[in-house]
Each structure stands twice: as C-alpha cells, then as structure tokens.
Amino acid sequence: MSFTLSINGTPRVVDLPDDVPLLWALRDGLGLTGTKFGCGVAACGACTVLIDGQAVRSCQVPLSGAVGEITTIEGLGQPGALAPLQEAWVRHQVAQCGYCQSGQIMQAAALLAQVPEPTDQDIDDAMQGNLCRCGTYPRIRAAILDAAQMMKAG
Amino acid sequence: MASWKTITRRSFLVLGAAFLGGAAFGVYKVAEVPANPLVPGPDGMPLNPWVIINADGITVIAPRAEMGQGISTTLAALVAEELDVDWDQVRVLHGPPAQAYYNAGFVARMSNEPDFRLSQQPRSHNAILAAVPKIFSMQLTGGSTGAIGGFVQMRLAGAGAREALKAAAARRLGVAPDTLRTESGKVIGAQTFTYAELAAEAADLVPEDVALRDPSTWRYVGKSMPRLDMVAKSTGTETFGIDIVLPGMKFATVRMNPRRGGAMTSFDPAAALALPGVEQVVGLGNGIAVIASNTWTAIQAAQLVDVQWGEADYPADTAAMLTRIEAAFATEPDSRLRDEGDVEAELAKGDVIEAEYRIPFLAHASMEPLNATAWVKADGSVEVWCGNQAPIMTRDAIAGALRIGSDRVTLHTPVMGGGFGGRTDPVPAVLAARVAAAMPDTPVKLTYSREEDMGQDFYRPAAIARLSGRVENGKATALWGRTAAPSATRSALTRLIGFAPPGPDRATVEGGFDQPYGLPHYRYDGHVADLTVPLGFWRSVGNSMNAFFLESFIDELAHAAKADPLAFRLELMRDTHAPSARLLETVREMSGWDGLKRPGFGRGVAFCYSFGTPVAQVVEVEQTPGGIRMTRAWIACDPGLAMDPSIVEAQMTGGMVFGLSAAVQEEITFADQAVVQQNFPDHDALRMHATPRFEVRVLQNNGSFGHIGGVGEPGTPPAAPALANALFDLTGTRARELPLNKTFAFVT
Ligand code: FES
Ligand code: FES
C-alpha cells in the first residue's frame, strides 16, 4: 500500500504493507537510517522520533497510524547546522558507539520542549526508556543540563 | 558512502615508513614494507596502508575497528602528531582485510606471566614488533590492544609521510630536507607547499630513517581530542553496518536452530510465503532466512515458517550445565599459573575460610543487532559489509562458504554499534553471503531480530569458583582459588581457526591468578569443564569472572580478620606493585572512604589488574523505600600512558556500567537446550536513573615509559565485586551468586 507521511516538513511517499511499523518505513522504505532498530518491542528507545512534538517509539507505530508531523534525527539538525542539543552532545563528547544516540537525542529534545529547565529527576523520568549499552548516561545528563542552559540564554 | 576503496581511486597515497625492526627508542630504521592492500586507481599511486593525502585532507586508515571505544580517534591522533596537520584536517576510515594491519598489541597478550610483572620489565618495542609472526593474520580488534598495537605503527606512518613530503619539497626547491619545516599540513621553506600538492611526488621518496618526536612536544597524543566520529554520531549520519543502503536492496532476517549446533530436520515455508512482501525463504541447513521488501515483514514471516529442529550436544538446562561445570573440580587442573609458598601446608594449620561462588552465562547484547549486507555479483564475486572484529578471518570464511577465492570477496568493516567482544565470529557475514547467493545480483541486508541476536550469541561462560584462605593476626596468609568453567578461548578458537592451541587456558583464571597481592601462600587453579555451549569473548573475558570471585573472597577474608577491606588490600599490595597500591589510596581519598560508612548506606571496594591497566573502584549504595540504589561510584585507573584522557574516562565509566548491569540483573539461562532470554525486558542493562554518579581519576605511573594499558575492558571486572561488597556492608548478607537481584531488591 502507498502512504504519504509528513517527515521533517516534507511529504514522503512509501509503498509498504500497512502493518509495517514507522521505524521500518523510515529505514527500509525511505533510507532515513538515522533512526535505529534496537529491540522492536518498545524496550530500548533507539527508534525514538517525534510525532507532533511527542517522543514516540517508531517501532510501535504502524504505518497506517503514522499521522501527524514526524521529526527524525535528520530533521533536528545536520552536521553543518547542529541543533543546540546536538552542540551540547558534541561539547560533552557523549557518544561512544553512538548507536543509541539518535534515540537519546530525540527523547531529550521532547523533554526540553516540555520542560525547558529539567531537574535531575525530570531527566531520570524522561530518559529511563532509552538504553545505552555503552553506559554514556553521565555525559547524556551533563549535555541535557548544558543544552537547557544554552537554550535559556538564547 | 566514503570508503577506502572509493578514496583510493582519487587520491595520491604517501608512504608511511615501515614499522618492523629498529633498535633505539625514537629512531627506527626502515625495513620491510608489508604489501599494500589499498587498490590502485587510475589517478593514484597506491603505496601506503595508513595515510592517504588528497585535496580533501588527510585520511588515516585505521587498522582497528571502531566499536565505540574511540580507537579511531586515538590512532588518528598518533598519525597527526608526527604529520603536523591540524585536527580538523584529519579523517579516519577502517582499512580492508590485510596482513599489513595485523595487531602487534596481541603479542603482548600472549604471556602467562601476570601483567603487573611484565609491565615492570624494561620495554622493548623491538621485541614486540620483531617477534610478530605474521602467519597469525591478526587483524583483530580486541583484548584492549588497539592503542598498544598502534602506538609505534601509527606514529611511524605519520613521521614517514612527513619526511617524504619534506623530501619532495626539498627536491623542488633544491635544498636539503632538514632546512624545511612542517606545519598545519604544509611544508614551509623559501616557498610553502600544501601536502596535497606534494603527495604524488612524495610517494616515491620513502625515507630511510625516521626519528619520532620527543613526547614532551606532543600536541595530540595524551590530550583529550574531540572524537572524529562525534558529529556524525550526534546527527544520525554515522553509517553503521545496519545502515548500509544499496540500489534495489532487499531485506532479510534469519531464524537459526535455538539448540545451538543442532541441525534442521525439515521446514515448510508456505505460511511465510503467503505474507505480502515476502519474496523468498532460504534453507540454510541449520536454520532459515526470509527475504522480503522490508526487515519487519521478514522478521514476522520467519516466525511463520514451520521448522523441525534437531538437538544440540549439550545438556538440556542450566542446572544440568552447572552440574557439568561442578564436575570439572574433580579433574586435574588445566592450569596452575600461580603457586607461591606452600598453600597446602599453610591451610593445614586450620581455621580455614571457604566460599563457593557462581556466575551465569552472559550475552553481549550490543545496541546494534547483528547484521550484514551482501551482494553477489553476476561474475560470482561478492561484496560484503559487516561490522566485525576480525576482517581477515571473516573474509576467508565468506570465501569458504561460497566456494570462491578470497580475492573475490570484498569486505567492508563499517562502524559498529557496540561490540564488547560479540563481533568476532564471522557468522552474520557468512549467512548474509549465503542468503544473497540465493538472489544473485541483488544486494541483501540481513538483520537479526533482537531475539535472534540474544539467542544466537556466543556467551560469556558460566563458572563456579571455590576459594580457601586463612588469616592470622589480622592478615591474610594464604589463598587458594579454583575456578571451573568451560573455556571461552577454546570454544571460540575452534570455531574461528579450526583448533584450540595447546597449553593452559589463561582466560579461565585471569583476574584471579595474576593479581598483585603479595600473599605468602598464593595458588590459583583453572579447571576446564566439558561443555559445548557456544562461548565467546565478553568484555574483559575471564577477568569478569575471577575478579568477582577473588575480590569477593578478599573481602570475606578482611571481614574475618576484622580489618577495613580497603586497608586490608593495601597492606597486601604495597610491597608488590606500587602503582596499584596508589590506586587504592586514590579511591580512598576520592570517595572519602572513612566517612562513607553511615546508617542506611553501604560502601564496597574492589580492584583488578587486567589488560595492562590496574583499576580500583568504590561503590556506594543506599537503602531507600523503593529498594537499594547505587548512589555514587569512584574509579581510579592507571594505564601508564593515557593516550586520550577523555576517552579513558568514558571507557572506564562505560566499562563499569557494563559490569554493574551484568552484576545486578543479567543472566542467560537454558531450557530445552535453548536460551530462555529473548529481548531487553529479560536481559536488561542499567538505565540512567539506576546508574550511580561517577568520578574518575586517571593516573599515569604504571610501567616504564611507553607502557600503554588497555582501557576498553579494565573498567568492567571490579564492578561486580565492588557492588557485592557494598551490599554486604549495607545488609550483612554476602551474595555469592550473580546476578545480585536474586538476593537483593534494587530500585527499578
Ligand atoms: S526499537 Fe523501538 S524501542 Fe527498541
Ligand atoms: S553509545 Fe553505544 S549504546 Fe549508547
């Protein structure tokens, strides 16, 4: 079946069975590979994207239900034009293998959009669905707090 | 996608000096240049395996694979240091499978002497490098050897290139090369030339001798450099193996016999083929693959194939396996790599303290599930993309499976989304090639489901240890450790190279026999259990097992001696290995050890010397209404020369999180010969809210100059015992079995 999705501000057409999750439509159908597959059962957060500003696990959203404005890591910022959150990620040298980081960053983006000055508790609550096997959590926390400061200062 | 292949097509290559031979530290004579694996192109002269210079900048071909440990950045810094280029001019790529990229660091890992003793001997690069038998084909990433192996190689590559570029400029100007200097990718004399301008001419001008820079002048090595992969990994633009996109690509998954090693008796693909999007079901002898229009459909369809599985040749469940492991105690020890004093006579004096510990099988569970992409071309050759730790072996295994020559296999090693030792086996690459052969001329990306990744892993062995010891007047006088486990090394090497080299199995006892404890009577035995569960190297290998046994037991001895566990260790280490003792003093100071003990809190300390790097850790735990919480952790390590302190800190923290994750809640168990755990909900790792706050200190006293300890693994071994010791301190209960959530309730 053919679906038209709104991704990073652009309508994109994908032709796949309607029960295929958004994750695989992005990765296999559209070649948007920044969004990662980790578990397929909503247990790791690697596949996190924003739909209308809400962080969702794209492995759990069937194509037929993917309505709204979808933002993936590719839409947040690019290598030459980093979003403030990504700048903080680079400043704090967060990534190790980096595989979980797209999901971590999208989850953090949703957090900061809702809670511009998060406490440690807010960060714990928002981020605990995002697994990092490399154990980058201390630097993720530091980067989120730093980004919040930078965004506040404008 | 940039790769070594496309780059060489439009580049001039500059020869880095060869790396064999040499005598005095600092000056190396050029000897033999290994065959250059980079492919010649119409406008480039392929000479050098390590440095490519073209108009885009400097590309360093890293011989080690990047799994997150930062090795590509560290190796590039070594080249850049000698080459005089600015950091933003440097890029890095992983090289193709080739003899030139063998890992010199592994040779240093082939001794049965305790590391802490070797590190005190005078250092001879010559001995290490010249002794490398290249027949090993050791282009391996593992054993925390990347930085050690590259320390001389990569600087020589940079220095050789620099001197060749100077020689080219000197020839143009008609002056002597030593009248010129280099800076920011330029040769400066009466006239200034960029490296790119000189590269083609420089390719002919291999220097005879290269002097390496004095370490006091280093700008990059020993400094925290911005990682070269950081922007890509923060923008979703890094290309992991799972992200390979090729024209007309199809998507596949596998479902292999969960009774590992067993055959497949029959399969019926009808239900799978009926699913929209499914293109083919491929029988693989011991499993099936489904090829579809997308990965998800392939994964769904694989479950619909009706398969009859044959049996494995190991016991049915974990309990029966542990019985098999226990039986190994009754066999002759496979190794006794430490036997000092007279343990038996000392223990015969009585008042012996004894304990038995048990630890489970563990999975690697990297965030990026196993995968590989293969493309069988019309002419029968194959191109494969697979994140792997052993390119030469992987290439040859693919060739063997397709019955073609190795020269018809092109293997790319993309960046890996974690490895932890779990990407040494060529299985995913071989399966992808076989599946692609069923659909010639079509690229096929094969991705394991998480369930398949977990059930088809090569596991850290389960193990049992029995320790006996004796204390007198507040001091330990004797320790006899015995570890029984199936051998990960023999299991892996038999699979990988067809046989297990003879000799004692170091991995069964490492972390136990080789620690710098100056006990008057110290013996450590390994008993290898007869169990064919497929095993592999898991971050820190045997150290992850024996550090838990030894460091828990030392704690028990300290308690019996009514001594402070940290002071008790210090006492045993002070005269044996000063840099290690210093680490214990450092974590004591960092953590405020003496003040940590207070109602509602527990503190634990542990130590392990592994891969050339001693590490001491302290963990603090708190009893909260919601369960036990790890609040803070302190790490002091001493790799000798710390090549990149920021990366060392990240690896130490990450390694400890990895060890704590396993200690708290990870285990792989078997039922009906199959792994029970399927996905993260039943083999989870620590999450952010459950992870303690860290403080890390990196000391640089270990070994003589040029000693470079590993950093990817040594953070893991002390984690489990430090936590278990803290829990004992908090609750008075001694956990002798992992995972610890069998005994304690943690915050969830
Ligand atoms: S892949 Fe979606 S949460 Fe893990
Ligand atoms: S950086 Fe490797 S999983 Fe998070």
PDB file of C-alpha atoms in Angstrom, chain B residues 294-482:
ATOM      1  CA  ASN B 294      11.413  -4.762   4.413  1.00  0.00           C
ATOM      2  CA  THR B 295      13.053  -6.113   7.556  1.00  0.00           C
ATOM      3  CA  TRP B 296       9.935  -6.172   9.679  1.00  0.00           C
ATOM      4  CA  THR B 297       7.993  -8.319   7.249  1.00  0.00           C
ATOM      5  CA  ALA B 298      10.983 -10.662   7.040  1.00  0.00           C
ATOM      6  CA  ILE B 299      11.051 -10.978  10.848  1.00  0.00           C
ATOM      7  CA  GLN B 300       7.298 -11.678  11.024  1.00  0.00           C
ATOM      8  CA  ALA B 301       7.498 -14.221   8.228  1.00  0.00           C
ATOM      9  CA  ALA B 302      10.454 -16.050   9.773  1.00  0.00           C
ATOM     10  CA  GLN B 303       8.238 -16.892  12.727  1.00  0.00           C
ATOM     11  CA  LEU B 304       5.633 -18.366  10.381  1.00  0.00           C
ATOM     12  CA  VAL B 305       7.992 -20.886   8.835  1.00  0.00           C
ATOM     13  CA  ASP B 306       7.178 -24.280  10.291  1.00  0.00           C
ATOM     14  CA  VAL B 307      10.532 -25.745  11.329  1.00  0.00           C
ATOM     15  CA  GLN B 308      11.593 -29.007  12.954  1.00  0.00           C
ATOM     16  CA  TRP B 309      14.823 -28.607  14.882  1.00  0.00           C
ATOM     17  CA  GLY B 310      17.374 -31.274  15.688  1.00  0.00           C
ATOM     18  CA  GLU B 311      19.101 -31.432  19.055  1.00  0.00           C
ATOM     19  CA  ALA B 312      22.261 -29.843  20.377  1.00  0.00           C
ATOM     20  CA  ASP B 313      25.015 -31.853  22.030  1.00  0.00           C
ATOM     21  CA  TYR B 314      24.913 -30.101  25.407  1.00  0.00           C
ATOM     22  CA  PRO B 315      22.681 -30.673  28.469  1.00  0.00           C
ATOM     23  CA  ALA B 316      19.067 -29.563  28.411  1.00  0.00           C
ATOM     24  CA  ASP B 317      19.084 -26.820  31.016  1.00  0.00           C
ATOM     25  CA  THR B 318      21.200 -24.545  33.177  1.00  0.00           C
ATOM     26  CA  ALA B 319      21.041 -26.784  36.222  1.00  0.00           C
ATOM     27  CA  ALA B 320      22.439 -29.727  34.267  1.00  0.00           C
ATOM     28  CA  MET B 321      25.126 -27.477  32.817  1.00  0.00           C
ATOM     29  CA  LEU B 322      26.193 -26.310  36.256  1.00  0.00           C
ATOM     30  CA  THR B 323      26.436 -29.940  37.319  1.00  0.00           C
ATOM     31  CA  ARG B 324      28.776 -30.461  34.369  1.00  0.00           C
ATOM     32  CA  ILE B 325      30.838 -27.438  35.409  1.00  0.00           C
ATOM     33  CA  GLU B 326      30.953 -28.607  39.008  1.00  0.00           C
ATOM     34  CA  ALA B 327      32.254 -31.989  37.857  1.00  0.00           C
ATOM     35  CA  ALA B 328      35.356 -30.260  36.483  1.00  0.00           C
ATOM     36  CA  PHE B 329      36.642 -29.729  40.050  1.00  0.00           C
ATOM     37  CA  ALA B 330      37.246 -33.470  40.206  1.00  0.00           C
ATOM     38  CA  THR B 331      39.531 -33.340  37.173  1.00  0.00           C
ATOM     39  CA  GLU B 332      43.223 -32.482  37.098  1.00  0.00           C
ATOM     40  CA  PRO B 333      43.701 -28.721  36.983  1.00  0.00           C
ATOM     41  CA  ASP B 334      44.173 -27.440  33.443  1.00  0.00           C
ATOM     42  CA  SER B 335      46.374 -24.702  34.804  1.00  0.00           C
ATOM     43  CA  ARG B 336      48.189 -23.614  37.929  1.00  0.00           C
ATOM     44  CA  LEU B 337      49.604 -20.335  36.764  1.00  0.00           C
ATOM     45  CA  ARG B 338      50.316 -19.090  40.273  1.00  0.00           C
ATOM     46  CA  ASP B 339      51.747 -21.206  43.046  1.00  0.00           C
ATOM     47  CA  GLU B 340      53.729 -19.319  45.618  1.00  0.00           C
ATOM     48  CA  GLY B 341      54.728 -20.536  49.045  1.00  0.00           C
ATOM     49  CA  ASP B 342      53.123 -23.699  50.319  1.00  0.00           C
ATOM     50  CA  VAL B 343      49.375 -23.197  50.304  1.00  0.00           C
ATOM     51  CA  GLU B 344      48.505 -26.678  51.443  1.00  0.00           C
ATOM     52  CA  ALA B 345      50.797 -26.575  54.479  1.00  0.00           C
ATOM     53  CA  GLU B 346      49.506 -23.154  55.478  1.00  0.00           C
ATOM     54  CA  LEU B 347      45.849 -24.156  55.169  1.00  0.00           C
ATOM     55  CA  ALA B 348      46.564 -27.323  57.128  1.00  0.00           C
ATOM     56  CA  LYS B 349      47.138 -25.108  60.147  1.00  0.00           C
ATOM     57  CA  GLY B 350      43.364 -24.859  60.428  1.00  0.00           C
ATOM     58  CA  ASP B 351      40.757 -22.100  60.771  1.00  0.00           C
ATOM     59  CA  VAL B 352      40.288 -22.153  57.011  1.00  0.00           C
ATOM     60  CA  ILE B 353      37.790 -19.789  55.467  1.00  0.00           C
ATOM     61  CA  GLU B 354      35.975 -21.225  52.470  1.00  0.00           C
ATOM     62  CA  ALA B 355      33.427 -19.968  49.995  1.00  0.00           C
ATOM     63  CA  GLU B 356      31.854 -21.027  46.733  1.00  0.00           C
ATOM     64  CA  TYR B 357      30.665 -18.535  44.092  1.00  0.00           C
ATOM     65  CA  ARG B 358      28.542 -18.977  40.987  1.00  0.00           C
ATOM     66  CA  ILE B 359      28.086 -16.768  37.980  1.00  0.00           C
ATOM     67  CA  PRO B 360      25.842 -17.152  34.938  1.00  0.00           C
ATOM     68  CA  PHE B 361      26.311 -17.151  31.179  1.00  0.00           C
ATOM     69  CA  LEU B 362      26.011 -13.634  29.740  1.00  0.00           C
ATOM     70  CA  ALA B 363      25.093 -12.174  26.359  1.00  0.00           C
ATOM     71  CA  HIS B 364      26.823  -9.233  24.682  1.00  0.00           C
ATOM     72  CA  ALA B 365      23.567  -7.533  23.668  1.00  0.00           C
ATOM     73  CA  SER B 366      25.170  -4.689  21.741  1.00  0.00           C
ATOM     74  CA  MET B 367      22.665  -1.996  20.857  1.00  0.00           C
ATOM     75  CA  GLU B 368      23.105  -2.646  17.141  1.00  0.00           C
ATOM     76  CA  PRO B 369      21.758  -6.148  16.482  1.00  0.00           C
ATOM     77  CA  LEU B 370      23.985  -8.451  14.442  1.00  0.00           C
ATOM     78  CA  ASN B 371      23.696  -7.784  10.736  1.00  0.00           C
ATOM     79  CA  ALA B 372      25.499  -7.951   7.433  1.00  0.00           C
ATOM     80  CA  THR B 373      24.818  -6.885   3.867  1.00  0.00           C
ATOM     81  CA  ALA B 374      25.968  -8.931   0.904  1.00  0.00           C
ATOM     82  CA  TRP B 375      25.832  -8.521  -2.841  1.00  0.00           C
ATOM     83  CA  VAL B 376      26.698 -11.453  -5.041  1.00  0.00           C
ATOM     84  CA  LYS B 377      27.660 -10.014  -8.423  1.00  0.00           C
ATOM     85  CA  ALA B 378      26.960 -11.511 -11.831  1.00  0.00           C
ATOM     86  CA  ASP B 379      30.587 -12.654 -12.112  1.00  0.00           C
ATOM     87  CA  GLY B 380      30.282 -14.663  -8.894  1.00  0.00           C
ATOM     88  CA  SER B 381      32.334 -12.283  -6.747  1.00  0.00           C
ATOM     89  CA  VAL B 382      30.789 -10.902  -3.580  1.00  0.00           C
ATOM     90  CA  GLU B 383      30.885  -7.600  -1.743  1.00  0.00           C
ATOM     91  CA  VAL B 384      30.028  -7.707   1.967  1.00  0.00           C
ATOM     92  CA  TRP B 385      29.509  -5.021   4.589  1.00  0.00           C
ATOM     93  CA  CYS B 386      29.711  -6.253   8.148  1.00  0.00           C
ATOM     94  CA  GLY B 387      30.893  -4.654  11.367  1.00  0.00           C
ATOM     95  CA  ASN B 388      33.407  -7.194  12.607  1.00  0.00           C
ATOM     96  CA  GLN B 389      36.465  -7.509  14.814  1.00  0.00           C
ATOM     97  CA  ALA B 390      38.425  -9.885  12.576  1.00  0.00           C
ATOM     98  CA  PRO B 391      38.342  -8.904   8.882  1.00  0.00           C
ATOM     99  CA  ILE B 392      40.821 -11.438   7.507  1.00  0.00           C
ATOM    100  CA  MET B 393      39.069 -14.376   9.150  1.00  0.00           C
ATOM    101  CA  THR B 394      35.682 -13.013   8.130  1.00  0.00           C
ATOM    102  CA  ARG B 395      36.748 -12.576   4.511  1.00  0.00           C
ATOM    103  CA  ASP B 396      38.151 -16.090   4.366  1.00  0.00           C
ATOM    104  CA  ALA B 397      35.040 -17.560   5.972  1.00  0.00           C
ATOM    105  CA  ILE B 398      32.843 -15.887   3.364  1.00  0.00           C
ATOM    106  CA  ALA B 399      35.062 -17.209   0.601  1.00  0.00           C
ATOM    107  CA  GLY B 400      34.877 -20.695   2.090  1.00  0.00           C
ATOM    108  CA  ALA B 401      31.093 -20.607   2.354  1.00  0.00           C
ATOM    109  CA  LEU B 402      30.637 -19.501  -1.264  1.00  0.00           C
ATOM    110  CA  ARG B 403      33.482 -21.689  -2.522  1.00  0.00           C
ATOM    111  CA  ILE B 404      35.275 -18.816  -4.180  1.00  0.00           C
ATOM    112  CA  GLY B 405      38.774 -17.443  -3.721  1.00  0.00           C
ATOM    113  CA  SER B 406      39.400 -14.864  -1.004  1.00  0.00           C
ATOM    114  CA  ASP B 407      40.381 -12.424  -3.729  1.00  0.00           C
ATOM    115  CA  ARG B 408      36.796 -12.467  -4.970  1.00  0.00           C
ATOM    116  CA  VAL B 409      35.485 -11.232  -1.632  1.00  0.00           C
ATOM    117  CA  THR B 410      35.437  -7.527  -0.903  1.00  0.00           C
ATOM    118  CA  LEU B 411      34.766  -6.963   2.784  1.00  0.00           C
ATOM    119  CA  HIS B 412      33.940  -3.586   4.285  1.00  0.00           C
ATOM    120  CA  THR B 413      34.021  -3.027   8.027  1.00  0.00           C
ATOM    121  CA  PRO B 414      31.609  -0.250   8.911  1.00  0.00           C
ATOM    122  CA  VAL B 415      31.462   1.314  12.357  1.00  0.00           C
ATOM    123  CA  MET B 416      29.879  -0.962  14.951  1.00  0.00           C
ATOM    124  CA  GLY B 417      27.044  -0.096  17.305  1.00  0.00           C
ATOM    125  CA  GLY B 418      28.810  -1.777  20.192  1.00  0.00           C
ATOM    126  CA  GLY B 419      30.781  -4.986  20.130  1.00  0.00           C
ATOM    127  CA  PHE B 420      32.025  -5.898  23.602  1.00  0.00           C
ATOM    128  CA  GLY B 421      33.664  -8.958  22.067  1.00  0.00           C
ATOM    129  CA  GLY B 422      30.496 -10.102  20.328  1.00  0.00           C
ATOM    130  CA  ARG B 423      31.518  -9.332  16.765  1.00  0.00           C
ATOM    131  CA  THR B 424      34.482 -11.647  16.428  1.00  0.00           C
ATOM    132  CA  ASP B 425      32.628 -14.523  14.809  1.00  0.00           C
ATOM    133  CA  PRO B 426      32.036 -14.281  11.060  1.00  0.00           C
ATOM    134  CA  VAL B 427      28.589 -15.899  11.244  1.00  0.00           C
ATOM    135  CA  PRO B 428      26.440 -12.895  10.228  1.00  0.00           C
ATOM    136  CA  ALA B 429      28.694 -12.098   7.266  1.00  0.00           C
ATOM    137  CA  VAL B 430      28.702 -15.705   6.117  1.00  0.00           C
ATOM    138  CA  LEU B 431      24.934 -16.039   6.433  1.00  0.00           C
ATOM    139  CA  ALA B 432      24.368 -12.796   4.541  1.00  0.00           C
ATOM    140  CA  ALA B 433      26.612 -14.012   1.736  1.00  0.00           C
ATOM    141  CA  ARG B 434      24.790 -17.331   1.542  1.00  0.00           C
ATOM    142  CA  VAL B 435      21.396 -15.646   1.533  1.00  0.00           C
ATOM    143  CA  ALA B 436      22.498 -13.155  -1.122  1.00  0.00           C
ATOM    144  CA  ALA B 437      23.731 -16.057  -3.241  1.00  0.00           C
ATOM    145  CA  ALA B 438      20.089 -17.160  -3.415  1.00  0.00           C
ATOM    146  CA  MET B 439      19.256 -13.817  -5.071  1.00  0.00           C
ATOM    147  CA  PRO B 440      22.194 -13.076  -7.352  1.00  0.00           C
ATOM    148  CA  ASP B 441      22.868  -9.537  -8.491  1.00  0.00           C
ATOM    149  CA  THR B 442      20.672  -8.129  -5.732  1.00  0.00           C
ATOM    150  CA  PRO B 443      22.085  -6.582  -2.565  1.00  0.00           C
ATOM    151  CA  VAL B 444      20.532  -8.168   0.523  1.00  0.00           C
ATOM    152  CA  LYS B 445      20.711  -6.691   4.005  1.00  0.00           C
ATOM    153  CA  LEU B 446      20.348  -9.318   6.685  1.00  0.00           C
ATOM    154  CA  THR B 447      19.370  -8.090  10.140  1.00  0.00           C
ATOM    155  CA  TYR B 448      18.938 -10.263  13.215  1.00  0.00           C
ATOM    156  CA  SER B 449      15.888  -9.588  15.343  1.00  0.00           C
ATOM    157  CA  ARG B 450      16.864  -8.772  18.925  1.00  0.00           C
ATOM    158  CA  GLU B 451      15.529 -12.180  19.924  1.00  0.00           C
ATOM    159  CA  GLU B 452      17.760 -13.882  17.383  1.00  0.00           C
ATOM    160  CA  ASP B 453      20.769 -11.751  18.400  1.00  0.00           C
ATOM    161  CA  MET B 454      20.334 -12.825  22.010  1.00  0.00           C
ATOM    162  CA  GLY B 455      19.618 -16.480  21.266  1.00  0.00           C
ATOM    163  CA  GLN B 456      22.451 -16.898  18.739  1.00  0.00           C
ATOM    164  CA  ASP B 457      25.186 -15.134  20.699  1.00  0.00           C
ATOM    165  CA  PHE B 458      28.486 -16.615  21.842  1.00  0.00           C
ATOM    166  CA  TYR B 459      28.220 -16.287  25.577  1.00  0.00           C
ATOM    167  CA  ARG B 460      30.458 -15.409  28.496  1.00  0.00           C
ATOM    168  CA  PRO B 461      30.865 -18.747  30.283  1.00  0.00           C
ATOM    169  CA  ALA B 462      29.016 -19.615  33.458  1.00  0.00           C
ATOM    170  CA  ALA B 463      31.512 -20.530  36.159  1.00  0.00           C
ATOM    171  CA  ILE B 464      31.870 -21.820  39.682  1.00  0.00           C
ATOM    172  CA  ALA B 465      34.765 -20.959  41.959  1.00  0.00           C
ATOM    173  CA  ARG B 466      35.881 -22.389  45.265  1.00  0.00           C
ATOM    174  CA  LEU B 467      38.249 -20.382  47.352  1.00  0.00           C
ATOM    175  CA  SER B 468      40.017 -21.172  50.598  1.00  0.00           C
ATOM    176  CA  GLY B 469      42.075 -18.850  52.703  1.00  0.00           C
ATOM    177  CA  ARG B 470      43.490 -18.208  56.093  1.00  0.00           C
ATOM    178  CA  VAL B 471      44.042 -15.124  58.204  1.00  0.00           C
ATOM    179  CA  GLU B 472      46.312 -14.707  61.197  1.00  0.00           C
ATOM    180  CA  ASN B 473      46.762 -11.633  63.368  1.00  0.00           C
ATOM    181  CA  GLY B 474      44.565  -9.574  61.104  1.00  0.00           C
ATOM    182  CA  LYS B 475      46.459 -10.528  57.944  1.00  0.00           C
ATOM    183  CA  ALA B 476      45.818 -12.949  55.091  1.00  0.00           C
ATOM    184  CA  THR B 477      48.422 -15.674  54.970  1.00  0.00           C
ATOM    185  CA  ALA B 478      47.090 -17.981  52.288  1.00  0.00           C
ATOM    186  CA  LEU B 479      44.699 -18.087  49.359  1.00  0.00           C
ATOM    187  CA  TRP B 480      43.846 -20.980  47.066  1.00  0.00           C
ATOM    188  CA  GLY B 481      41.432 -20.202  44.285  1.00  0.00           C
ATOM    189  CA  ARG B 482      39.943 -22.757  41.932  1.00  0.00           C
TER     190      ARG B 482
END
